[in-house]
Amino acid sequence: MAAIGTSLCVLLFLLIVIQYIEVGYGSLYATSADLEERLSEAFLPNVREAIDDCHLRYYKLGEGPEPKPAFGRPAYLREFAHMAAIGWTASDGKIRWDCGGSLIWENYILTAAHCAANDDAFEIPDPQFYVTGQGRYDLNRFDSYSDGPRNIDPTIVQLSPRANILDIDNCTLPEEYYSGLSRGVTTEHLCFRNKPFLVPDSCEMLYGAPLRRNIWRLGRHFEHIYALNLLGKDCGFGRAALGTRFGYHSEWLKSVLLPNYRAESDSVHFLNTDLDDFDQCRGTDGSTGLCVNINRCPKIHYDVQANRSVQLCNGGKIVCCPYDNIRNVTNISQMASELDDCESRYKQFHEMYEPYQSDRIDHFYHTVYFGWQTKDGMTEWICSGTLITRSVVVTSAYCLLADGDLPILVNVAEGNPNATWSRPKPTRIKEVIIHPGYNASTLQYDIGLVRLEQPIVPTARKYPICLWQNETHTPLQLYRMVDDDNYVSRFEQNFPKYNSDCRQDLRQLGKRELQSNELCTDIDGTPGRSISGDPLIWYNRNPSDNSSTQYLVGIISSGISAESLGINVRISSYIGWIKSIV
C-alpha cells in the first residue's frame, strides 16, 4: 500500500524566510510550491481535518494552463469569483462599500478584524504576489501607442497590481500607521511594497481584501491567499504597507471552520464503564456500533491519532466502533487471504505504470459481465462486475436485481472490458449474495457478491483486482468506467469529494441524504454514460519497478450528470462484510 502524504499550506505561511526582490515587468506567472508531489500519490481524507486542502478539495476547479495576469489592469467580470465587498449603511440610507473579503466557506467571508468591527477605518514560495485594490479606470488603462489615457473615465474598478514582500526588519512604515499597532510590526504581519511612484488616485488598498498568488499544486494552479490588507496607502506604491498573515491565526481558523477540530490539548474521550466488549453502543457522532478492541477498528484508531473525540467502552483499549468499520479477526480463509495479499500474488501480471495513458481502459483486465436469459433463449449481458478473487465478483445490488430475476451466467472472457464484451466466455453462477441492508428505493447498501461455479485461472489478461481497504483516506486520482454513444467503454477521471460537501450539494438539488459508506466524486469534464456496477479504480505506482497495481475504490451506484457528480459504493466500508462472505 502506498504511503499517504500531506501538503500543509498553513505551515507554508508560517515558515517563510522573507527576502526582497525587485519588481519585474510583464506577467506574474503561477509559482511552484517547491513540494515533492505526484497526483497519483495524493490522498483526500474521508473526513475534513485541515483548512489548507483547497488543492485537494477543489482539484477539479484548478486551472491547468499558465495564467497571464497583466500589471495593474482592471479585473474582468467573474475573474475573482471568491471576492466579496463589505459595506455599512450610512445615515442617508446608502451603503458604503469600504472593505473587501474572500469567500472561504459557503457562509463565511474572511476579512480584516477592523472591517468587521467597523472602526471607521506555508512558506510563501515566491516573495511576489498580487495586491487587491481599486482605482480609476482611465488611470489604469493605457493604449500601447500613447503616453497616457485616451478617454476620461473616473469609474472605480478593482485592480491587481504586483507587490514584493519585505523582511520585517526592513519594513519602513510611515509613522502615522504605528498609532494603530499596539505591538508594532510583528510576525502576525506581512510587510510589502510596490514601485516607488504612482499617479495619484490610481490605486487605493481595499482593506480586508486578499494578498494572493497562484501556486502550482499537483499539476494545476490554485489561487492561494497569503494575507489580508491591513494598513497602507496607494496599494503599497512608494511606501510599505501591511497585511495580516493567515498562518499566524491558523488555529483560530480551524476552530471556526472545522466543526470537529480540537487542538491536541482539547481532545476529549468519553468513557462509559457500563459498556463491555461486544455491547451495542453509540459513537460521539451518533453512529451505532459495537464495543470492540481498538485494533479491530482502524477508523477509530485514526480518530484517536487525529485528536478527535471518541467513545470508550469499559477497558483501556475497548472503543465504540461503527458497524461498517469493524474488522473480522476470526480465522481467515484462503479466499479471504487472497484479498489481503492481492498485490504480491498477481505481481507478475502488472504492467508498467503510465501517468498519461489515453488507452488506459485497454489495459484493465478485471471486468466481467452478468448475463440473463431472454425468452428466445439468447443471453443478454446487462451490467458488469469486478473480479476480487478467482471465484468471487463484486458489483452493485441494483445491477444484480436490474432484470427482476438474478443473473445466471458470468462472462469471464480474457481481455479488457470491450474485448470481454465482444467475445463472451460464459461460466455459471453458484451463488448470489445481496447485502442484507440493501434498499432499492434509496440505493443504500448497494452492493452484492457473486460466487462462480468454477474459479477462473488467472492470466495476464484476466485476474482479480485489489481492494482499497483504507478507511480514513481515498486516492485523489480515480478512474471511472463509462460508455460512449457507441457503447464502447472508456475511463474518465474522477476526484473524491468530502461527504460533507456532497451532502450540501445533494440537499440543494433536493436529492437523498448521502451515507458514510458511499463515496461522492467530482467528474472531470463532460460525464459519460455510467452503468450501475461499473468500477471506480486507482492506479498505484510501485516505485521499486515502476509497475502498476489497480485498486477497486468504489462501485458506481448512481449519479447526477448535470452536476458532474458521481455516487459510488465505498469499498473500504464493506471489507469486513466481504471477508465474512468470502
Coordinates of C-alpha atoms in Angstrom, one line a residue:
M1 CA 0.0 0.0 0.0
A2 CA 1.4 3.4 -0.9
A3 CA 2.2 5.8 1.9
I4 CA -0.1 8.7 2.5
G5 CA 1.5 12.1 2.1
T6 CA 0.1 15.5 3.1
S7 CA 0.9 19.0 1.9
L8 CA 0.5 21.7 4.6
C9 CA -0.3 25.1 3.1
V10 CA -0.8 26.7 6.5
L11 CA 2.7 25.7 7.6
L12 CA 4.0 27.3 4.4
F13 CA 2.7 30.6 5.7
L14 CA 4.4 30.2 9.0
L15 CA 7.9 29.0 7.9
I16 CA 8.7 31.6 5.2
V17 CA 12.2 33.1 5.0
I18 CA 11.3 36.5 3.6
Q19 CA 13.6 38.4 1.2
Y20 CA 13.2 41.4 -1.1
I21 CA 13.3 41.1 -4.9
E22 CA 12.9 44.0 -7.3
V23 CA 9.6 44.1 -9.2
G24 CA 9.8 42.9 -12.8
Y25 CA 7.6 43.8 -15.8
G26 CA 5.1 41.6 -17.6
S27 CA 3.0 38.7 -16.3
L28 CA 3.4 37.3 -12.8
Y29 CA 3.1 33.5 -13.5
A30 CA 1.9 30.9 -11.1
T31 CA 4.8 29.8 -8.9
S32 CA 5.9 26.4 -7.8
A33 CA 5.1 25.2 -4.3
D34 CA 8.5 23.5 -4.3
L35 CA 7.0 20.3 -2.9
E36 CA 7.6 16.7 -4.0
E37 CA 4.0 16.0 -5.1
R38 CA 2.5 13.5 -7.5
L39 CA -1.2 13.4 -8.4
S40 CA -1.1 9.6 -8.5
E41 CA 0.2 9.5 -4.8
A42 CA -2.2 12.2 -3.4
F43 CA -5.0 11.3 -1.0
L44 CA -8.1 13.0 0.4
P45 CA -9.0 12.4 4.0
N46 CA -12.5 10.9 4.2
V47 CA -13.4 13.5 6.9
R48 CA -12.1 17.0 6.5
E49 CA -9.3 17.7 9.0
A50 CA -7.4 20.7 7.7
I51 CA -8.0 24.1 6.1
D52 CA -5.0 24.0 3.8
D53 CA -6.7 21.5 1.5
C54 CA -8.1 23.6 -1.3
H55 CA -5.9 22.0 -3.9
L56 CA -7.4 18.6 -2.9
R57 CA -11.0 19.7 -2.1
Y58 CA -11.4 21.7 -5.3
Y59 CA -8.9 19.9 -7.5
K60 CA -11.4 19.7 -10.4
L61 CA -11.6 23.5 -10.4
G62 CA -7.9 24.1 -10.6
E63 CA -6.5 25.6 -13.8
G64 CA -4.0 23.7 -16.0
P65 CA -2.8 26.4 -18.5
E66 CA -0.4 29.0 -17.2
P67 CA -2.3 32.2 -16.2
K68 CA -1.0 35.5 -17.6
P69 CA -2.3 38.4 -15.5
A70 CA -1.2 41.9 -16.6
F71 CA 0.4 44.5 -14.4
G72 CA -2.2 46.9 -12.9
R73 CA -5.1 46.0 -15.3
P74 CA -8.8 46.2 -14.3
A75 CA -10.1 42.8 -13.3
Y76 CA -12.6 41.1 -15.6
L77 CA -16.1 40.1 -14.7
R78 CA -16.1 36.9 -12.6
E79 CA -12.3 36.7 -12.7
F80 CA -12.1 36.7 -8.9
A81 CA -15.3 34.8 -8.1
H82 CA -14.3 34.5 -4.4
M83 CA -14.1 38.2 -3.8
A84 CA -16.7 39.9 -1.6
A85 CA -17.5 43.5 -0.7
I86 CA -18.3 44.5 2.9
G87 CA -20.4 47.6 3.4
W88 CA -22.2 49.7 6.0
T89 CA -25.5 51.6 5.7
A90 CA -24.8 55.3 6.1
S91 CA -27.2 57.9 7.6
D92 CA -28.6 58.7 4.2
G93 CA -29.5 55.1 3.5
K94 CA -26.8 54.4 1.1
I95 CA -24.3 51.5 1.5
R96 CA -20.6 52.4 1.9
W97 CA -18.6 49.5 0.4
D98 CA -15.4 50.3 2.4
C99 CA -13.9 46.8 2.8
G100 CA -13.3 43.6 0.9
G101 CA -13.1 40.0 1.8
S102 CA -12.7 36.5 0.5
L103 CA -15.3 33.7 0.4
I104 CA -13.5 30.8 2.1
W105 CA -16.6 28.8 3.0
E106 CA -20.2 28.5 1.8
N107 CA -21.3 31.0 4.5
Y108 CA -18.0 32.6 5.7
I109 CA -16.3 35.7 4.4
L110 CA -12.7 36.2 5.7
T111 CA -11.7 39.9 6.2
A112 CA -9.7 42.1 8.4
A113 CA -10.9 42.4 12.0
H114 CA -11.2 46.2 11.8
C115 CA -13.5 45.8 8.8
A116 CA -15.9 43.5 10.8
A117 CA -15.7 45.9 13.8
N118 CA -16.3 49.0 11.6
D119 CA -13.9 51.2 13.4
D120 CA -14.2 53.7 10.6
A121 CA -11.4 52.9 9.0
F122 CA 3.1 27.9 4.3
E123 CA 6.3 29.1 3.4
I124 CA 5.5 31.5 0.7
P125 CA 7.1 30.0 -2.4
D126 CA 7.7 33.4 -4.1
P127 CA 8.0 36.8 -2.5
Q128 CA 5.9 38.5 -5.2
F129 CA 2.1 38.5 -5.2
Y130 CA -0.9 40.5 -6.1
V131 CA -2.5 43.2 -4.0
T132 CA -6.2 43.8 -4.3
G133 CA -7.0 47.4 -4.7
Q134 CA -9.3 49.8 -6.5
G135 CA -8.8 52.9 -8.6
R136 CA -9.9 55.0 -11.6
Y137 CA -10.4 53.1 -14.8
D138 CA -8.9 55.7 -17.0
L139 CA -5.7 55.9 -15.0
N140 CA -5.1 52.2 -15.2
R141 CA -6.0 51.5 -18.9
F142 CA -3.4 52.7 -21.4
D143 CA -3.0 52.3 -25.1
S144 CA 0.4 50.9 -26.0
Y145 CA 0.9 53.5 -28.7
S146 CA 0.1 56.6 -26.4
D147 CA 1.7 58.2 -23.4
G148 CA -1.5 58.4 -21.3
P149 CA -5.2 57.7 -21.0
R150 CA -7.2 58.0 -24.2
N151 CA -10.6 58.8 -22.6
I152 CA -11.6 60.3 -19.2
D153 CA -13.4 57.7 -17.2
P154 CA -13.4 58.1 -13.4
T155 CA -15.2 54.8 -12.8
I156 CA -13.7 52.9 -9.8
V157 CA -12.7 49.3 -10.7
Q158 CA -10.9 46.5 -8.9
L159 CA -7.2 46.4 -9.6
S160 CA -4.5 43.7 -9.2
P161 CA -1.0 45.3 -9.0
R162 CA 2.0 43.3 -8.0
A163 CA 4.0 43.8 -4.8
N164 CA 7.1 42.5 -3.1
I165 CA 7.3 41.0 0.4
L166 CA 9.7 42.8 2.7
D167 CA 11.5 41.4 5.7
I168 CA 10.1 42.8 8.9
D169 CA 13.5 44.3 9.8
N170 CA 13.3 46.3 6.5
C171 CA 9.7 47.3 6.9
T172 CA 9.8 51.1 6.9
L173 CA 6.2 52.0 7.6
P174 CA 5.1 55.7 7.8
E175 CA 4.9 56.9 11.4
E176 CA 1.2 57.6 11.0
Y177 CA 0.5 53.9 10.9
Y178 CA 2.2 53.0 14.2
S179 CA -0.5 54.5 16.3
G180 CA -2.8 51.7 15.3
L181 CA -0.2 49.0 16.0
S182 CA -0.1 48.5 19.8
R183 CA 2.7 45.9 19.5
G184 CA 4.4 47.4 16.4
V185 CA 5.1 45.2 13.4
T186 CA 5.3 41.5 14.5
T187 CA 5.3 38.1 12.9
E188 CA 1.5 38.4 12.6
H189 CA 2.1 40.9 9.8
L190 CA 3.2 40.6 6.2
C191 CA 5.0 43.7 5.1
F192 CA 5.1 44.6 1.3
R193 CA 5.9 47.4 -1.1
N194 CA 5.5 48.2 -4.7
K195 CA 7.3 50.6 -7.1
P196 CA 8.4 53.9 -5.8
F197 CA 5.9 56.2 -7.7
L198 CA 2.3 56.2 -8.6
V199 CA -0.1 58.6 -10.3
P200 CA -2.5 59.9 -7.5
D201 CA -5.8 58.1 -7.3
S202 CA -4.5 55.3 -9.4
C203 CA -4.8 52.6 -6.8
E204 CA -6.1 52.5 -3.2
M205 CA -5.9 49.4 -1.0
L206 CA -9.2 47.6 -0.3
Y207 CA -8.9 46.8 3.4
G208 CA -9.6 43.2 4.3
A209 CA -9.1 42.1 0.7
P210 CA -6.6 39.3 -0.1
L211 CA -2.9 39.4 -1.0
R212 CA -2.7 36.4 -3.3
R213 CA -0.7 34.4 -5.8
N214 CA -1.4 31.3 -8.0
I215 CA 0.6 28.3 -6.9
W216 CA 1.1 25.1 -8.7
R217 CA -0.1 22.0 -6.8
L218 CA -0.3 18.5 -8.3
G219 CA -0.2 19.7 -11.9
R220 CA -2.8 22.5 -11.6
H221 CA -2.6 26.0 -10.2
F222 CA -4.8 27.3 -7.4
E223 CA -5.1 30.8 -6.1
H224 CA -3.6 31.0 -2.5
I225 CA -4.2 33.9 -0.2
Y226 CA -1.1 34.9 1.8
A227 CA -2.7 37.7 4.0
L228 CA -5.3 40.4 4.2
N229 CA -4.8 44.1 3.5
L230 CA -4.5 45.8 6.9
L231 CA -2.7 49.2 6.7
G232 CA -1.3 51.3 3.9
K233 CA -1.9 53.6 1.0
D234 CA -1.6 53.6 -2.8
C235 CA -1.5 49.7 -2.9
G236 CA 2.0 49.7 -1.4
F237 CA 3.4 52.0 -4.1
G238 CA 6.1 54.3 -2.7
R239 CA 5.6 53.4 1.0
A240 CA 5.4 50.0 2.7
A241 CA 2.1 48.5 3.7
L242 CA 0.9 45.7 6.0
G243 CA -1.2 42.7 5.7
T244 CA -2.4 40.2 8.4
R245 CA -1.0 36.7 7.8
F246 CA -3.3 33.7 7.7
G247 CA -0.7 31.3 9.1
Y248 CA -0.5 33.3 12.4
H249 CA -4.2 32.7 13.0
S250 CA -4.4 29.1 11.7
E251 CA -5.6 27.6 15.0
W252 CA -8.4 30.1 15.3
L253 CA -9.4 29.5 11.7
K254 CA -9.5 25.7 12.2
S255 CA -11.7 26.1 15.3
V256 CA -14.2 28.1 13.3
L257 CA -14.2 26.2 10.0
L258 CA -13.7 22.6 11.2
P259 CA -16.6 21.6 13.4
N260 CA -14.8 18.5 14.8
Y261 CA -11.4 20.2 15.2
R262 CA -9.7 20.1 18.5
A263 CA -6.2 21.1 19.4
E264 CA -4.1 18.4 20.9
S265 CA -4.7 19.7 24.4
D266 CA -8.5 19.9 23.8
S267 CA -9.2 16.4 22.6
V268 CA -11.9 14.6 24.6
H269 CA -12.6 10.9 25.0
F270 CA -15.9 9.7 26.6
L271 CA -15.7 6.7 28.9
N272 CA -18.8 4.6 29.6
T273 CA -17.9 1.9 32.2
D274 CA -21.3 0.2 31.7
L275 CA -20.3 -0.9 28.2
D276 CA -18.4 -4.1 27.8
D277 CA -16.8 -5.9 24.8
F278 CA -19.4 -6.6 22.1
D279 CA -22.1 -4.4 23.7
Q280 CA -24.1 -2.2 21.3
C281 CA -23.0 1.5 21.6
R282 CA -23.4 4.9 20.1
G283 CA -20.4 6.9 19.0
T284 CA -19.8 10.6 19.6
D285 CA -21.1 11.4 16.0
G286 CA -24.4 9.5 16.7
S287 CA -23.5 6.4 14.7
T288 CA -24.3 3.0 16.2
G289 CA -21.8 0.2 16.6
L290 CA -20.2 -2.4 18.9
C291 CA -17.6 -2.2 21.6
V292 CA -14.5 -3.9 20.2
N293 CA -10.8 -3.8 20.7
I294 CA -9.3 -0.7 19.0
N295 CA -7.1 -2.9 16.8
R296 CA -10.3 -4.1 15.1
C297 CA -11.4 -0.6 14.3
P298 CA -8.9 1.3 12.0
K299 CA -11.2 4.3 11.7
I300 CA -11.4 5.0 15.5
H301 CA -7.7 4.2 15.8
Y302 CA -7.1 7.0 13.3
D303 CA -9.6 9.3 15.1
V304 CA -7.6 9.0 18.3
Q305 CA -4.4 9.9 16.5
A306 CA -6.2 12.9 14.9
N307 CA -7.3 14.2 18.3
R308 CA -11.0 13.6 17.6
S309 CA -13.5 12.8 20.3
V310 CA -14.2 9.0 20.6
Q311 CA -16.4 6.9 22.8
L312 CA -14.5 4.5 25.0
C313 CA -16.1 1.4 26.5
N314 CA -15.0 -0.3 29.7
G315 CA -11.4 -1.2 29.5
G316 CA -8.3 0.6 28.2
K317 CA -8.5 -0.5 24.5
I318 CA -12.2 -1.1 24.0
V319 CA -13.9 1.5 21.8
C320 CA -17.2 2.1 20.2
C321 CA -16.7 1.2 16.5
P322 CA -19.3 1.8 13.8
Y323 CA -20.6 -1.5 12.4
D324 CA -19.3 -0.8 8.9
N325 CA -15.7 -0.3 10.3
I326 CA -15.4 -3.4 12.4
R327 CA -12.7 -5.8 11.0
N328 CA -13.1 -9.5 11.3
V329 CA -10.3 -11.2 13.1
T330 CA -11.6 -14.8 13.1
N331 CA -9.8 -17.5 11.1
I332 CA -9.2 -16.1 7.6
S333 CA -10.0 -18.5 4.8
Q334 CA -7.7 -19.0 1.8
M335 CA -10.0 -16.9 -0.3
A336 CA -10.2 -14.1 2.2
S337 CA -6.4 -14.0 2.4
E338 CA -6.3 -13.6 -1.4
L339 CA -7.9 -10.1 -0.8
D340 CA -5.0 -9.1 1.5
D341 CA -2.0 -10.3 -0.5
C342 CA -3.5 -9.4 -3.8
E343 CA -0.7 -7.0 -4.8
S344 CA 2.1 -9.6 -4.4
R345 CA 0.0 -12.6 -5.5
Y346 CA -0.6 -11.2 -9.0
K347 CA 2.5 -9.0 -9.4
Q348 CA 3.7 -11.0 -12.4
F349 CA 0.7 -9.7 -14.4
H350 CA 1.2 -6.0 -13.5
E351 CA 2.1 -3.7 -16.5
M352 CA 4.3 -0.7 -16.5
Y353 CA 2.8 2.4 -14.8
E354 CA 1.9 5.2 -17.3
P355 CA 0.9 8.6 -15.8
Y356 CA -0.7 9.7 -19.0
Q357 CA -2.3 6.9 -20.8
S358 CA -5.1 7.7 -23.3
D359 CA -5.9 3.9 -23.8
R360 CA -5.9 3.1 -20.1
I361 CA -9.2 1.1 -20.5
D362 CA -7.4 -1.3 -22.9
H363 CA -5.1 -2.4 -20.1
F364 CA -7.8 -3.1 -17.5
Y365 CA -8.4 -6.8 -17.1
H366 CA -10.6 -7.3 -14.1
T367 CA -14.1 -6.7 -15.6
V368 CA -16.7 -9.4 -16.1
Y369 CA -20.4 -9.1 -17.3
F370 CA -23.6 -10.7 -15.9
G371 CA -26.0 -12.4 -18.3
W372 CA -29.7 -13.0 -18.2
Q373 CA -31.5 -15.4 -20.5
T374 CA -34.1 -13.9 -22.8
K375 CA -37.4 -15.5 -23.8
D376 CA -35.9 -16.6 -27.2
G377 CA -33.1 -18.4 -25.4
M378 CA -30.4 -15.8 -26.0
T379 CA -28.1 -14.3 -23.3
E380 CA -28.3 -10.6 -22.7
W381 CA -25.3 -9.1 -20.9
I382 CA -26.7 -6.2 -19.0
C383 CA -24.2 -4.9 -16.5
S384 CA -20.7 -5.5 -15.2
G385 CA -18.8 -6.6 -12.1
T386 CA -15.2 -6.8 -11.0
L387 CA -13.2 -9.9 -10.0
I388 CA -11.9 -9.6 -6.5
T389 CA -10.8 -13.3 -6.1
R390 CA -10.6 -16.2 -8.5
S391 CA -14.2 -17.1 -7.8
V392 CA -15.9 -14.0 -6.4
V393 CA -17.2 -10.9 -8.2
V394 CA -18.4 -7.7 -6.6
T395 CA -21.0 -5.4 -8.2
S396 CA -23.9 -3.2 -7.2
A397 CA -27.1 -4.8 -5.8
Y398 CA -29.0 -2.8 -8.3
C399 CA -27.2 -4.4 -11.2
L400 CA -27.9 -8.0 -9.9
L401 CA -31.6 -7.2 -9.5
A402 CA -31.9 -5.0 -12.6
D403 CA -33.9 -7.5 -14.7
G404 CA -36.2 -8.6 -11.9
D405 CA -34.5 -12.0 -11.7
L406 CA -31.0 -12.9 -10.7
P407 CA -28.4 -13.4 -13.4
I408 CA -27.5 -17.0 -14.4
L409 CA -24.2 -16.5 -16.2
V410 CA -21.0 -14.5 -15.9
N411 CA -18.8 -13.6 -19.0
V412 CA -15.2 -14.1 -17.9
A413 CA -13.5 -13.8 -21.3
E414 CA -9.9 -12.6 -21.2
G415 CA -9.1 -9.1 -22.2
N416 CA -10.2 -5.5 -21.4
P417 CA -13.9 -4.6 -20.9
N418 CA -14.5 -4.1 -24.6
A419 CA -12.8 -7.3 -25.6
T420 CA -14.7 -9.3 -22.9
W421 CA -18.0 -7.8 -24.0
S422 CA -17.4 -8.7 -27.7
R423 CA -16.1 -12.3 -27.1
P424 CA -18.2 -13.9 -24.4
K425 CA -16.9 -16.8 -22.4
P426 CA -19.8 -17.8 -20.1
T427 CA -19.5 -19.6 -16.8
R428 CA -22.3 -20.5 -14.4
I429 CA -23.1 -18.8 -11.1
K430 CA -23.0 -20.8 -7.9
E431 CA -24.4 -18.1 -5.5
V432 CA -25.7 -14.5 -5.5
I433 CA -25.4 -12.6 -2.2
I434 CA -27.2 -9.2 -1.8
H435 CA -26.2 -7.1 1.1
P436 CA -29.0 -7.5 3.8
G437 CA -29.3 -3.8 4.2
Y438 CA -29.9 -3.0 0.5
N439 CA -32.8 -0.6 -0.1
A440 CA -33.9 -0.4 -3.7
S441 CA -35.6 2.9 -3.2
T442 CA -32.7 4.8 -1.6
L443 CA -29.9 2.6 -3.0
Q444 CA -28.4 2.3 0.5
Y445 CA -26.0 -0.7 0.9
D446 CA -26.0 -1.0 -2.9
I447 CA -23.5 -3.9 -3.1
G448 CA -23.7 -7.6 -3.9
L449 CA -21.3 -10.6 -4.4
V450 CA -21.5 -13.4 -7.0
R451 CA -19.7 -16.7 -6.5
L452 CA -18.7 -18.5 -9.6
E453 CA -19.4 -22.2 -10.0
Q454 CA -15.8 -22.7 -11.1
P455 CA -12.9 -20.4 -10.2
I456 CA -11.0 -18.8 -13.1
V457 CA -7.4 -19.5 -13.9
P458 CA -5.7 -16.1 -13.6
T459 CA -3.8 -14.9 -16.6
A460 CA -2.2 -11.6 -17.7
R461 CA -5.4 -10.7 -19.4
K462 CA -7.9 -11.7 -16.7
Y463 CA -7.1 -11.7 -12.9
P464 CA -8.6 -10.3 -9.7
I465 CA -8.2 -6.7 -8.7
C466 CA -7.0 -5.5 -5.3
L467 CA -9.5 -3.8 -2.9
W468 CA -8.8 -0.4 -1.4
Q469 CA -9.1 -1.2 2.4
N470 CA -8.0 2.2 3.9
E471 CA -10.9 3.6 5.9
T472 CA -9.5 7.1 6.5
H473 CA -8.2 8.3 3.2
T474 CA -9.2 8.0 -0.5
P475 CA -6.8 8.3 -3.5
L476 CA -7.3 11.7 -5.3
Q477 CA -6.9 10.5 -8.9
L478 CA -9.6 8.0 -9.7
Y479 CA -10.9 6.5 -12.9
R480 CA -14.5 5.7 -13.6
M481 CA -15.6 3.3 -16.3
V482 CA -18.3 4.8 -18.6
D483 CA -19.6 4.1 -22.1
D484 CA -19.6 6.5 -25.0
D485 CA -22.5 6.8 -27.5
N486 CA -21.4 3.7 -29.3
Y487 CA -21.4 1.6 -26.1
V488 CA -17.6 1.4 -26.1
S489 CA -16.2 1.5 -22.5
R490 CA -13.6 4.1 -21.5
F491 CA -12.2 5.7 -18.4
E492 CA -12.9 9.2 -17.2
Q493 CA -11.1 11.0 -14.4
N494 CA -12.9 11.5 -11.1
F495 CA -11.8 13.2 -7.9
P496 CA -13.2 12.4 -4.5
K497 CA -15.3 14.9 -2.5
Y498 CA -15.8 15.3 1.2
N499 CA -19.1 13.7 2.1
S500 CA -20.0 16.8 4.0
D501 CA -19.6 18.9 0.8
C502 CA -21.5 16.4 -1.3
R503 CA -24.4 16.3 1.2
Q504 CA -24.8 20.0 0.9
D505 CA -24.8 19.7 -2.9
L506 CA -27.4 17.0 -2.8
R507 CA -29.6 18.9 -0.4
Q508 CA -29.7 21.9 -2.6
L509 CA -30.7 19.6 -5.5
G510 CA -33.4 18.0 -3.4
K511 CA -31.8 14.6 -3.5
R512 CA -31.5 11.9 -0.8
E513 CA -29.0 12.0 2.0
L514 CA -25.5 10.6 1.3
Q515 CA -24.4 7.8 3.6
S516 CA -21.0 7.5 5.2
N517 CA -20.5 4.2 3.3
E518 CA -20.9 6.0 0.0
L519 CA -18.2 7.9 -1.9
C520 CA -19.1 11.1 -3.9
T521 CA -16.8 12.2 -6.8
D522 CA -16.4 15.2 -9.0
I523 CA -16.4 14.1 -12.6
D524 CA -13.7 15.8 -14.7
G525 CA -15.2 17.0 -18.0
T526 CA -18.4 16.0 -19.6
P527 CA -19.7 12.8 -17.9
G528 CA -20.1 9.7 -20.0
R529 CA -22.9 7.2 -19.7
S530 CA -22.4 5.3 -16.4
I531 CA -23.9 1.9 -15.6
S532 CA -24.6 0.7 -12.0
G533 CA -21.9 -1.8 -11.0
D534 CA -19.1 -0.4 -13.1
P535 CA -15.8 0.1 -11.2
L536 CA -14.1 3.2 -9.8
I537 CA -10.4 2.5 -9.5
W538 CA -7.0 3.9 -8.5
Y539 CA -3.7 3.1 -10.2
N540 CA -0.9 2.6 -7.7
R541 CA 2.6 3.1 -8.9
N542 CA 5.1 0.7 -7.4
P543 CA 8.4 2.7 -7.2
S544 CA 10.7 -0.4 -7.0
D545 CA 9.9 -1.5 -10.5
N546 CA 7.5 1.2 -11.9
S547 CA 4.7 -1.3 -12.2
S548 CA 1.1 -0.5 -11.7
T549 CA -1.4 -2.1 -9.3
Q550 CA -5.1 -1.4 -9.8
Y551 CA -7.3 -0.9 -6.7
L552 CA -11.1 -1.0 -6.6
V553 CA -12.0 2.0 -4.6
G554 CA -15.7 2.2 -5.4
I555 CA -18.6 0.8 -7.4
I556 CA -20.9 3.1 -9.4
S557 CA -24.3 3.3 -7.8
S558 CA -25.9 6.5 -9.2
G559 CA -25.0 10.0 -10.3
I560 CA -26.2 13.4 -11.4
S561 CA -24.7 14.1 -14.8
A562 CA -25.9 17.7 -15.0
E563 CA -23.9 18.5 -11.9
S564 CA -21.0 16.1 -12.8
L565 CA -21.4 14.3 -9.6
G566 CA -20.9 10.5 -9.1
I567 CA -22.3 8.5 -6.2
N568 CA -20.4 5.3 -5.6
V569 CA -20.3 2.4 -3.1
R570 CA -17.3 3.0 -0.9
I571 CA -15.5 -0.4 -0.9
S572 CA -13.4 0.2 2.2
S573 CA -16.7 0.4 4.2
Y574 CA -17.5 -3.2 3.2
I575 CA -14.2 -5.0 3.7
G576 CA -15.5 -6.8 6.9
W577 CA -18.7 -7.9 5.2
I578 CA -16.9 -9.1 2.0
K579 CA -14.4 -11.1 4.1
S580 CA -17.2 -12.7 6.1
I581 CA -18.8 -13.9 2.9
V582 CA -15.7 -14.9 1.0

